[in-house]
Amino acid sequence: MLPALRETLDASRGAVLVAPPGAGKTTRVPLELLSAPWAEGKRILVLEPRRLAARAAATHMSRLLGEDVGGTVGYRVRLEKRISARTRIEVVTEGIFTRMVQDDASLEGIAAVLFDEFHERHLTADLGLALALESRAVLRDDLRLVVMSATLEAAPVAALLGGAPVIVSDGRQFPVETRWRPPREGVHISVAVAAAVRELIADSAVSGDLLVFLPGMAELHRVRHALEDSPPSSPVEVLLLHGGLTLSEQDRVLRRSGSQRRVVLSTAIAESSVTLEGVRAVIDAGLARVPRFSPRSGMTRLETTRVSRASADQRRGRAGRVAPGVCVRLWSEEVHAQLLVRAVPEMLEADLAPLALELACAGTVDASRLQWLDLPPAGALAQARALLADLGALDHAGHATAHGRAMAALGVEPRLAHLVLVAGARGCVTLGCEIAALLGERDLLLREAAEFDADLRTRVELVRGSGRVNDADRGRLERVRQEARALRRVLGADNNDNDSNDDIARTGELVALAYPDRVAIRRSGDAPRFLLRNGRGARLASQQSLGQSQFLAIADLDGVAGESRIWLAAPLDEVGLRAAVGAAIVTERRVTWDETSDAVRASEREMLGAILLRERPILEPDQALVMSAIIGRVHEMGIAAVPWNETATKLRARLAFAHRHAPDDYPDVSDEALLGELGQWLAPAIAGARRLSEIARADLGGALLSRLSWPARATLDEIAPTHLEVPSGSRIGVDYSDPEAPVLAVRLQELFGLAETPRVAMGRVPVTLHLLSPAHRPVQVTRDLANFWRTTYFEVRRDLKGRYPRHPWPDDPMTAPPTRRAKPRGT
């Protein structure tokens, strides 16, 4: 492996190295490359995904050289470094590398960058590789890039590196026996893990230490307690391994001393990069805790999921690094076949605010300019940039502001960096650093406790030494204190000059600075329920002091669909709210519809997103807003909500008929058409109205005619006359209710002598005659009057003559004089 890699890098600028755990990727490769001609007088960077792995790798390589850390090999992680002028190999975390590229895009003095455990596909690793590729393409064509992993899908990475060679090594991996032990249904994973530990300790065929993979801190503690309550058959030392350990605690776990058998309970941190001496057996719960970001809610929550097959192989490989081993998997072979081949890259699921800030600080506004294995999703990136703009980190063009660069330099999540910097400017830097340290760590208090209190101020009191320490995780508490002190040092605030306003009561104000989108107002009612600025609901799980607060600044909630549970928050009064997010408060004048009074309601409101802060009535509202509310109400209810009078109703029917027969000249007056143009025809006619009932006083007919051109108005009576004159001299109104068949209802006697059916639409459309008796009762319907006279009239005449004997019923209706009377004049 090493000669092949050395030869490859002598001839090319990059390589992909795939080798199993224990093959020496992390420690042997950098030492081998140190003597390459192209590395002479330069440094080699080794990128690790975690601080613990970076320290461990540097320590191991230094021991191989017989030196102390900080000599030939050193490390640099956030807030800590051990390097010197003699250092040739620097082991750094991925985030530190990003900062190095931003400070010097040419990476002067760097011969090669080695991306270790790249299969984990952290956001910072993808970003680091993209920035390194840009540096190589623009400034450093001699820069060597090596991507290393045991379970990496090599082909896409090799293509990204410009067709780099792929080197595959079998390494020195010993056989590992796999045992499948799916727990019985209903058995908690911690119980199953503890049972598996006892089984392996009692198995005489299994020697050495045990490495146990669990999803998170809660499970580590549960298994440790289970083993304390019911110990294995032989004495063992139970140790925890996770990212929050101090340097001395890490060293105790990583460096074996003594002969007692050890059981190391670890999160996924031991999956790669670190070497645990003496491990011969692995127990894998098959679970991992991963962050899931929801662009819809803007929140990230940890989810416990099944590991991928690649991760499971990484874990299994830990048992065969120095001798044959055993791996107990707490799932079945059938379940294993259904696992994802590889975990989804963080790029596709994480909050992209840190990435967006780093890109802006690197001068990259358009992320697509860089080379990525997976392009950052446009929607999530846009949302991240919007948040950064709200925090003052980006200007209107998307470039990093001075504040944004200061945020990035702190090396913490952007929201927390903003909190710390503004807290310093407001005279409460210690409180800001304490809050940021608390929110950057897992909660100090056990969330499963029945009396769990979500008030963040209780955690601040613990950090300051005034709370009930027995309720807190002591190790985590000390890490928070160390982180808070480190943040103060970075800010240059080791004294108390920046603490003139350092009052714990301002906790809510500072949290609102970091989470302006999670400010919430208490809903009415007895339950502790809140409405967030973004319109979502949130609740406290039980009645507690926070439940009485008018406003909350929420730092942590579960982000589930519906009403989220609040895990960490602080009370916020209106003064603090305005101090934190006052720039986002808008004053709006609005007119809405009040269904109770069926009238418009005008008010001036102060709004923070969905939160109503203050409202007062407006006595003389803007008429345009009033009109908009009325029009909106009609839209909501439909055109039937307009109180049409008889005249307007008849005119609308005539216009509908005219549109049907002359659509180019007469507009559509259907419900849909009129609703779509309410602002054009109705609004001018109802100026001054405040209620729907007041529309009845408007000239709705004139409003309809306003939609016509002058020529169309002039010819309307020819197209759709209101009345037709019949032979008796009467003017009879035409009913256009059915635009297909306008109706003329007329007494039969008034049509004597009329040979043809009357017509409208300039003679094109015959009306439908409703022939009436002298008592105005219908006796016949026809559109063919001539045929009626020839045929049906005589049957009708016989019936009418019997019922109306005083009226004339001539034998020949075509020669008889029309009449409106019982007897014709002169007879």
Short mmCIF file of N, CA and C in Angstrom, two decimals, residues 82 99 127 136 171 197 365 488 612 781:
data_model
loop_
_atom_site.label_atom_id
_atom_site.label_comp_id
_atom_site.label_asym_id
_atom_site.label_seq_id
_atom_site.Cartn_x
_atom_site.Cartn_y
_atom_site.Cartn_z
N ARG A 82 -0.96 22.08 19.43
CA ARG A 82 0.37 21.67 19.89
C ARG A 82 1.24 21.48 18.66
N ARG A 99 -10.67 27.07 7.86
CA ARG A 99 -10.15 28.38 8.28
C ARG A 99 -8.77 28.64 7.66
N LEU A 127 -16.81 20.42 2.17
CA LEU A 127 -16.40 21.81 1.93
C LEU A 127 -14.88 21.89 1.80
N ARG A 136 -6.02 24.20 -5.68
CA ARG A 136 -5.11 23.50 -6.59
C ARG A 136 -5.31 23.95 -8.03
N GLY A 171 -4.64 -4.56 3.48
CA GLY A 171 -4.16 -4.26 4.82
C GLY A 171 -3.82 -5.52 5.60
N VAL A 197 -22.71 -8.13 26.58
CA VAL A 197 -21.42 -7.93 27.25
C VAL A 197 -21.16 -9.09 28.21
N VAL A 365 -19.77 33.24 -3.49
CA VAL A 365 -21.20 33.52 -3.39
C VAL A 365 -22.01 32.44 -4.11
N ARG A 488 -14.32 33.14 26.11
CA ARG A 488 -13.94 34.44 26.65
C ARG A 488 -12.50 34.77 26.24
N LEU A 612 -48.76 38.63 17.18
CA LEU A 612 -49.38 39.95 17.32
C LEU A 612 -48.94 40.56 18.64
N VAL A 781 -96.02 26.64 -25.42
CA VAL A 781 -94.67 27.16 -25.61
C VAL A 781 -94.22 26.78 -27.01
#
